[in-house]
Coordinates of C-alpha atoms in Angstrom, one line a residue:
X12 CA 20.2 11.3 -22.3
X13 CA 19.5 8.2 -23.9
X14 CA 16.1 7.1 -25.5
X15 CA 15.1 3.7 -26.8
X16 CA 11.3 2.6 -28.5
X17 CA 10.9 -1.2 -29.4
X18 CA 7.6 -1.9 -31.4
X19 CA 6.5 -5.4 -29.7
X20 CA 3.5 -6.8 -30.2
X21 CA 2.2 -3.8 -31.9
X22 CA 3.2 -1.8 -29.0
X23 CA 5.3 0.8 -28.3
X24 CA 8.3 0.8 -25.5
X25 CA 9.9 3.2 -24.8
X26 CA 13.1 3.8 -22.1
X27 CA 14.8 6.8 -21.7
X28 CA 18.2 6.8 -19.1
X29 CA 19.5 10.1 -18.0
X30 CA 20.7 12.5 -15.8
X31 CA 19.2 14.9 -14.2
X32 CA 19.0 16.4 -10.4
X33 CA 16.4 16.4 -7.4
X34 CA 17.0 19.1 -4.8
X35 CA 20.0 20.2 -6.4
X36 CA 21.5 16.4 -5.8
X37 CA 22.4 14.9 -8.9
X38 CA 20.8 11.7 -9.9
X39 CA 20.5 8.9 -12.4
X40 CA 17.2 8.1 -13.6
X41 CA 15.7 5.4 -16.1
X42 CA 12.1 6.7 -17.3
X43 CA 10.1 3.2 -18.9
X44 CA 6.4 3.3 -20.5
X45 CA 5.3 0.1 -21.4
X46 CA 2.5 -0.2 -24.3
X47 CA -0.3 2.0 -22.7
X48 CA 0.4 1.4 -19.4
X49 CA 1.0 3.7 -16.8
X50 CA 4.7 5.1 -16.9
X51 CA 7.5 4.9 -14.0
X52 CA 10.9 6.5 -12.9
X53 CA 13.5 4.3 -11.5
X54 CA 16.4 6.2 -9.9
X55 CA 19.7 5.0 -8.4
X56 CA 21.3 7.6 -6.6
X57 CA 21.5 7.4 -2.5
X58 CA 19.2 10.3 -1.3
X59 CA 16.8 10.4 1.7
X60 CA 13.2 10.3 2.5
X61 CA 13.5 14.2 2.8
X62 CA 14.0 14.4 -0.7
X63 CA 10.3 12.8 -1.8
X64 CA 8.1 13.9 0.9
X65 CA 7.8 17.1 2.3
X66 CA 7.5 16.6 5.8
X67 CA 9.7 15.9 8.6
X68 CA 10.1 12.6 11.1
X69 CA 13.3 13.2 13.2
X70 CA 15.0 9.8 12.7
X71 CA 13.1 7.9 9.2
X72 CA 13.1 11.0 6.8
X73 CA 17.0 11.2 7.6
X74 CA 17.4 7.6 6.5
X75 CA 19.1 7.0 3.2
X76 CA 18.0 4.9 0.3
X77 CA 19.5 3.8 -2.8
X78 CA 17.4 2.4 -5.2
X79 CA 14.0 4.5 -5.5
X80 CA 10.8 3.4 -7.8
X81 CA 7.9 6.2 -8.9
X82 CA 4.2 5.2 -10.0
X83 CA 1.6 6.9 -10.3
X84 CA 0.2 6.1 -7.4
X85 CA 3.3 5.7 -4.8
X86 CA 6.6 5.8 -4.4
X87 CA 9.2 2.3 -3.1
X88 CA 12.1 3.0 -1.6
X89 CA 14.8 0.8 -0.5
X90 CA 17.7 1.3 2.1
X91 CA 18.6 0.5 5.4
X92 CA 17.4 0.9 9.1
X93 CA 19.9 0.3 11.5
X94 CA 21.9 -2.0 9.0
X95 CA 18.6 -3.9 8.5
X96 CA 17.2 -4.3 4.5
X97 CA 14.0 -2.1 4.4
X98 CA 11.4 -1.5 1.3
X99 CA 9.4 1.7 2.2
X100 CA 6.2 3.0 0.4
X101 CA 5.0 6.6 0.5
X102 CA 1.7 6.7 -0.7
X103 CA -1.4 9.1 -0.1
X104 CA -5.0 8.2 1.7
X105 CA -7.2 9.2 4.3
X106 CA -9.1 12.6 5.3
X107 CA -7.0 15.4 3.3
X108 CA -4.9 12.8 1.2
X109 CA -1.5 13.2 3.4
X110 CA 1.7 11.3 2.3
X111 CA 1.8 8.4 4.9
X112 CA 5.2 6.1 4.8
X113 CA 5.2 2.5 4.7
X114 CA 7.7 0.2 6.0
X115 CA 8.6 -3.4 6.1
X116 CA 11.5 -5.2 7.4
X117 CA 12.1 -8.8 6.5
X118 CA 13.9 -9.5 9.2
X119 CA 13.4 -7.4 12.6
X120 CA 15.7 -7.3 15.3
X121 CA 14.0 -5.7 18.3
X122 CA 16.8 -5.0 19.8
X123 CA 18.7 -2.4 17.8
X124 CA 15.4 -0.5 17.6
X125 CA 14.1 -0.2 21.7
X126 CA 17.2 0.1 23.8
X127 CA 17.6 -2.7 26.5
X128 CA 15.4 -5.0 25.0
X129 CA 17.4 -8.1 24.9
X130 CA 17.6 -7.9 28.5
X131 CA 14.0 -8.5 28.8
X132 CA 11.6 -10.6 27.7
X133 CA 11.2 -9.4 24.6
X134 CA 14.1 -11.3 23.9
X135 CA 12.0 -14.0 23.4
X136 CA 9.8 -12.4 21.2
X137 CA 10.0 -12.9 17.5
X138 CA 8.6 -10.9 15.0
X139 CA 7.5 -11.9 11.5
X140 CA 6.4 -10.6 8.2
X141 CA 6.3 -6.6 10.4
X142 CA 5.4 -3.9 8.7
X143 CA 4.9 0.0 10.0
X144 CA 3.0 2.7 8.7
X145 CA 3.6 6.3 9.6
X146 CA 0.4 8.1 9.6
X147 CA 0.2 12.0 9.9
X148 CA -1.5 13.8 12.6
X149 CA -5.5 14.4 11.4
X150 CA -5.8 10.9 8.8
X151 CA -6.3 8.3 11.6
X152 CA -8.4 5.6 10.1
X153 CA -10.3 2.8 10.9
X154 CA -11.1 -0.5 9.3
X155 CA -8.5 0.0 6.5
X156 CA -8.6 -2.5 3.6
X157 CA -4.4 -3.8 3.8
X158 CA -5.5 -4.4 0.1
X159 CA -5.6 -0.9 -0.8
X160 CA -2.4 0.1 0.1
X161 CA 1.2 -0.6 -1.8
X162 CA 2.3 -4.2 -2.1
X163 CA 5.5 -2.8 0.1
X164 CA 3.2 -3.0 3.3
X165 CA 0.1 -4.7 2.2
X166 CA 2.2 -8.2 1.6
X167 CA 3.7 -8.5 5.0
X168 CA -0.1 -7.6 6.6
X169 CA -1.8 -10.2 4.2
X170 CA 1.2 -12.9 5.8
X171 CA 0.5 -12.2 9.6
X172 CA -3.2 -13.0 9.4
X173 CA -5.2 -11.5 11.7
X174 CA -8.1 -9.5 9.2
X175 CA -7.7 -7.6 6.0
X176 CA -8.9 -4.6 8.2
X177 CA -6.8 -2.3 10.4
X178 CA -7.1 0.4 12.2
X179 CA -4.2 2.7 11.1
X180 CA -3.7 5.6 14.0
X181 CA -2.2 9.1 14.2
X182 CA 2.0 8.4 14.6
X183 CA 4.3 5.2 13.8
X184 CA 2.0 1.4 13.6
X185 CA 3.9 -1.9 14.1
X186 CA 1.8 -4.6 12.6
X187 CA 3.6 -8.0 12.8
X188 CA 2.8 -11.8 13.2
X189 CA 4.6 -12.7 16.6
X190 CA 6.1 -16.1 18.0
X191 CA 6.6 -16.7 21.6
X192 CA 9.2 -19.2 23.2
X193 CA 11.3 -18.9 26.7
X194 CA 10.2 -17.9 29.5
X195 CA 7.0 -15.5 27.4
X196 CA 5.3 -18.7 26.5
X197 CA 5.6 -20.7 29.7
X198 CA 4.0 -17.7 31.5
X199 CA 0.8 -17.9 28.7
X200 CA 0.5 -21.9 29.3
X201 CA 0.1 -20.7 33.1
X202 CA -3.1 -19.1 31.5
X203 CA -4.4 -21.9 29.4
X204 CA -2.8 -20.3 26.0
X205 CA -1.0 -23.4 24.3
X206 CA -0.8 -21.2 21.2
X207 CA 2.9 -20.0 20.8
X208 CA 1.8 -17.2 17.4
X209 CA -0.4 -14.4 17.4
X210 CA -0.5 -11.5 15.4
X211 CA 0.1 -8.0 17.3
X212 CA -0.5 -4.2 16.5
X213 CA 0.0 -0.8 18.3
X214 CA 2.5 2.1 18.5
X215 CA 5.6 2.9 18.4
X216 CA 7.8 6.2 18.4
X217 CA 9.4 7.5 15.3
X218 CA 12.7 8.0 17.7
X219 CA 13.0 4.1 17.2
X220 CA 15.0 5.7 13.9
X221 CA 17.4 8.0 15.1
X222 CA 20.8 6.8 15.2
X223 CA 22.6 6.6 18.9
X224 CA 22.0 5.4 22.0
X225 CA 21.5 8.6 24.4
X226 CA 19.5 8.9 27.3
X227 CA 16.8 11.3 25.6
X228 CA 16.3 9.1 22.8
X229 CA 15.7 5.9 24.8
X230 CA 13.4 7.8 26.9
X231 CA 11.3 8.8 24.2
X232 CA 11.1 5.1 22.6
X233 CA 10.1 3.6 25.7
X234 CA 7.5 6.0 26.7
X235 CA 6.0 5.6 23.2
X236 CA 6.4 1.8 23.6
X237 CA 2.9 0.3 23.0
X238 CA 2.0 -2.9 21.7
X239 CA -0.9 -5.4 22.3
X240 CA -2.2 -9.0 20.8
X241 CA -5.9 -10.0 21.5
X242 CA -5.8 -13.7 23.4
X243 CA -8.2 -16.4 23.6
X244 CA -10.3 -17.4 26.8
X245 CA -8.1 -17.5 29.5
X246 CA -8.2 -20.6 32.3
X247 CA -6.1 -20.3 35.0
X248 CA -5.8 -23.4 37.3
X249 CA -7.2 -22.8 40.9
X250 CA -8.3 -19.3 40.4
X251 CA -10.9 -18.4 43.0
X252 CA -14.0 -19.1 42.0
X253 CA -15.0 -15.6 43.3
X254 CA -12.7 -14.7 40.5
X255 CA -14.2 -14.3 36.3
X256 CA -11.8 -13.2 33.6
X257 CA -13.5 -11.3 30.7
X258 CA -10.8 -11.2 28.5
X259 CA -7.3 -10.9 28.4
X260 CA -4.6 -9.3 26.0
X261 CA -0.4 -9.8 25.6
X262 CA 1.3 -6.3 26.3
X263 CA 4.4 -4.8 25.7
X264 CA 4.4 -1.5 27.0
X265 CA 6.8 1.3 28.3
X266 CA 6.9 1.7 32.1
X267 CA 8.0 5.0 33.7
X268 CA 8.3 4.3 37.9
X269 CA 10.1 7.5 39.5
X270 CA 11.7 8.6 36.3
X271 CA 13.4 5.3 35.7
X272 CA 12.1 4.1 32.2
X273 CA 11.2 -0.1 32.1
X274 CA 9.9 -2.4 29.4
X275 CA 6.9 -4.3 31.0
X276 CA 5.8 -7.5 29.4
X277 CA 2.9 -9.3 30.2
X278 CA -0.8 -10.3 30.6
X279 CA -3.5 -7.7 30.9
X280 CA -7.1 -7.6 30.6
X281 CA -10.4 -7.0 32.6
X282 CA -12.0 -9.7 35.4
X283 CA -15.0 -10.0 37.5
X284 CA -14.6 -10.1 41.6
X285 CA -17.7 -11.5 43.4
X286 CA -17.2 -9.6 46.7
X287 CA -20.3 -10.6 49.2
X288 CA -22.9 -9.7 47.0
X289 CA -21.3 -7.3 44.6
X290 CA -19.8 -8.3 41.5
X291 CA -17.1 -5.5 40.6
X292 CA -14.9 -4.7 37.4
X293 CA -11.3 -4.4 37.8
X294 CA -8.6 -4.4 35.4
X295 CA -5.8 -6.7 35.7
X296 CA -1.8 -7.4 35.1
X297 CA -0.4 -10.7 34.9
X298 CA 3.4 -11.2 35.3
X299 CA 5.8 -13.9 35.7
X300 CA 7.7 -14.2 38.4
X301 CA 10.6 -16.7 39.3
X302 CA 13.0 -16.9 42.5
X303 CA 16.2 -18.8 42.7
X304 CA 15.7 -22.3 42.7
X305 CA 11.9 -22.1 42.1
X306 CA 9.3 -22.3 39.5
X307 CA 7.6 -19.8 38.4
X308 CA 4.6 -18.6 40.1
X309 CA 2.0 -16.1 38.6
X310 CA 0.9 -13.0 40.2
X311 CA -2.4 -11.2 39.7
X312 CA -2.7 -8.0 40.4
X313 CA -6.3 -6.0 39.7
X314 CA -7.8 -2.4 40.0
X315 CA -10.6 -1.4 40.4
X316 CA -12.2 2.4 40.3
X317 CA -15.7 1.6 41.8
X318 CA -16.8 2.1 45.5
X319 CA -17.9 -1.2 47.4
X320 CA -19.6 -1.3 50.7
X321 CA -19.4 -5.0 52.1
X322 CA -21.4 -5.9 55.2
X323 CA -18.7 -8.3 56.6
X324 CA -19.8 -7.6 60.3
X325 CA -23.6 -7.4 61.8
X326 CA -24.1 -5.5 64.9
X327 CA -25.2 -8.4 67.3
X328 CA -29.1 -7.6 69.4
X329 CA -28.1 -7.2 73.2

């Protein structure tokens, strides 16, 4: 062990580089107190998310980091997801004051995280600035001030815009500023949006982290697969005028028809159906469809759960 004070400034510095071991793993570790500010531990040794937090997320606290950063108040991490640069942060908030972990990815590749993906049309869906947070089951939140949490995560969330509040819910959050092109923006301009960047939230499952490709573990990222961005008014050309749309939002979601697992992107929202004299809720899908040699054509399709009786026919006097 090694320890250096420099008097600057009429302060004291003071660095101290050893070794030393965390879970029985041996490590190399620079201790540094500035003045009277609050001291931190920089280590350098690869180790895993297991080793700082005592909880367990098949997949993320199996990853491996290398360079590791300890305040007072959290804990950065950097390493690799899937050969992509990550910084987590594991930091403590919320009812009971549980270790949540942030991530945030500079550049995000869809694809090596949800199997099939660049087979769909999330291939033309770019994501920017994302950052996740893992939060544990009981300290769901709402209205979170981004500024009160690590610059690891709060950074990328101040860049996408879209509020300094979010809602941060039980399970893995994607937040990320998103830009559409290909055939995901053409289907919006068919609904009035001219706007090719939104920003979009929702869940994801931690199995997105496990190494492999299996059957069990695409399953589970596809039925966890959940992620939505608020639109403006939507105007669709020739729509019936029996027809209102409330509001609309862009989903990407997990589809599960017979057992065979999907990725379903598209349009959905809530709409107004003047039928006779009625006016009836339904919620609605939008999707883009396109034959051979054709352009693309929207279909609507809308639900709803409420019993209408329509008097289409009057029994005539005889």
């Amino acid at each position: 062990m090694v320890m250096t004070a420099t008097k600057t400034n009429g302060k004291w510095n003071t660095i101290v580089n050893a070794q030393s071991k965390l879970n029985n793993k041996p490590i190399y570790l620079q201790y540094m107190k500035l003045g009277k500010g609050a001291p931190s531990i920089y280590i350098s040794t690869k180790l895993t998310l297991a080793d700082f937090v005592p909880i367990s997320i098949p997949g993320l606290t199996d990853i491996e980091v290398d360079n590791i950063g300890m305040y007072p108040d959290n804990v950065q991490l950097f390493g690799k997801i899937k050969e992509m640069p990550v910084e987590f942060a594991l930091f403590k908030r919320g009812t009971g004051n549980k270790t949540h972990v942030g991530l945030s990815i500079d550049k995000l590749d869809i694809s090596k995280m949800i199997p099939g993906a660049s087979s769909t049309p999330l291939k033309d869906v770019e994501f920017i600035n994302p950052a996740m947070i893992w939060v544990p089951k009981g300290a769901g939140e709402t209205g979170v001030d981004v500024n009160t949490m690590p610059y690891a995560v709060s950074r990328p969330l101040d860049l996408q815009g879209g509020g300094t509040k979010k809602d941060l819910k039980e399970g893995l959050n994607l937040f990320s500023k998103v830009k559409l092109s290909g055939g995901v923006a053409d289907m919006l301009k068919k609904v009035g949006i001219n706007k090719d960047e939104f920003p979009l939230n929702g869940k994801l499952d931690p199995a997105v982290f496990k190494k492999g490709g299996g059957a069990q573990i695409k399953n589970a990222i596809l039925d966890g697969l959940d992620l939505k961005m608020n639109l403006p008014n939507l105007s669709v050309p020739g729509l019936p005028s029996i027809i209102t749309i409330k509001h609309g939002h862009f989903a990407i979601k997990g589809k599960n028809t017979g057992g065979t697992r999907e990725i379903d992107v598209g349009v959905s929202g809530e709409l107004i159906a003047k039928l006779g004299s009625k006016e009836v809720d339904f919620t609605f899908d939008i999707e883009a469809a396109k034959a051979a040699g054709s352009k693309a054509d929207l279909t609507i399709t809308a639900d709803s759960e409420k019993k209408v009786t329509i008097p289409f026919f009057k029994r005539s006097e005889e």
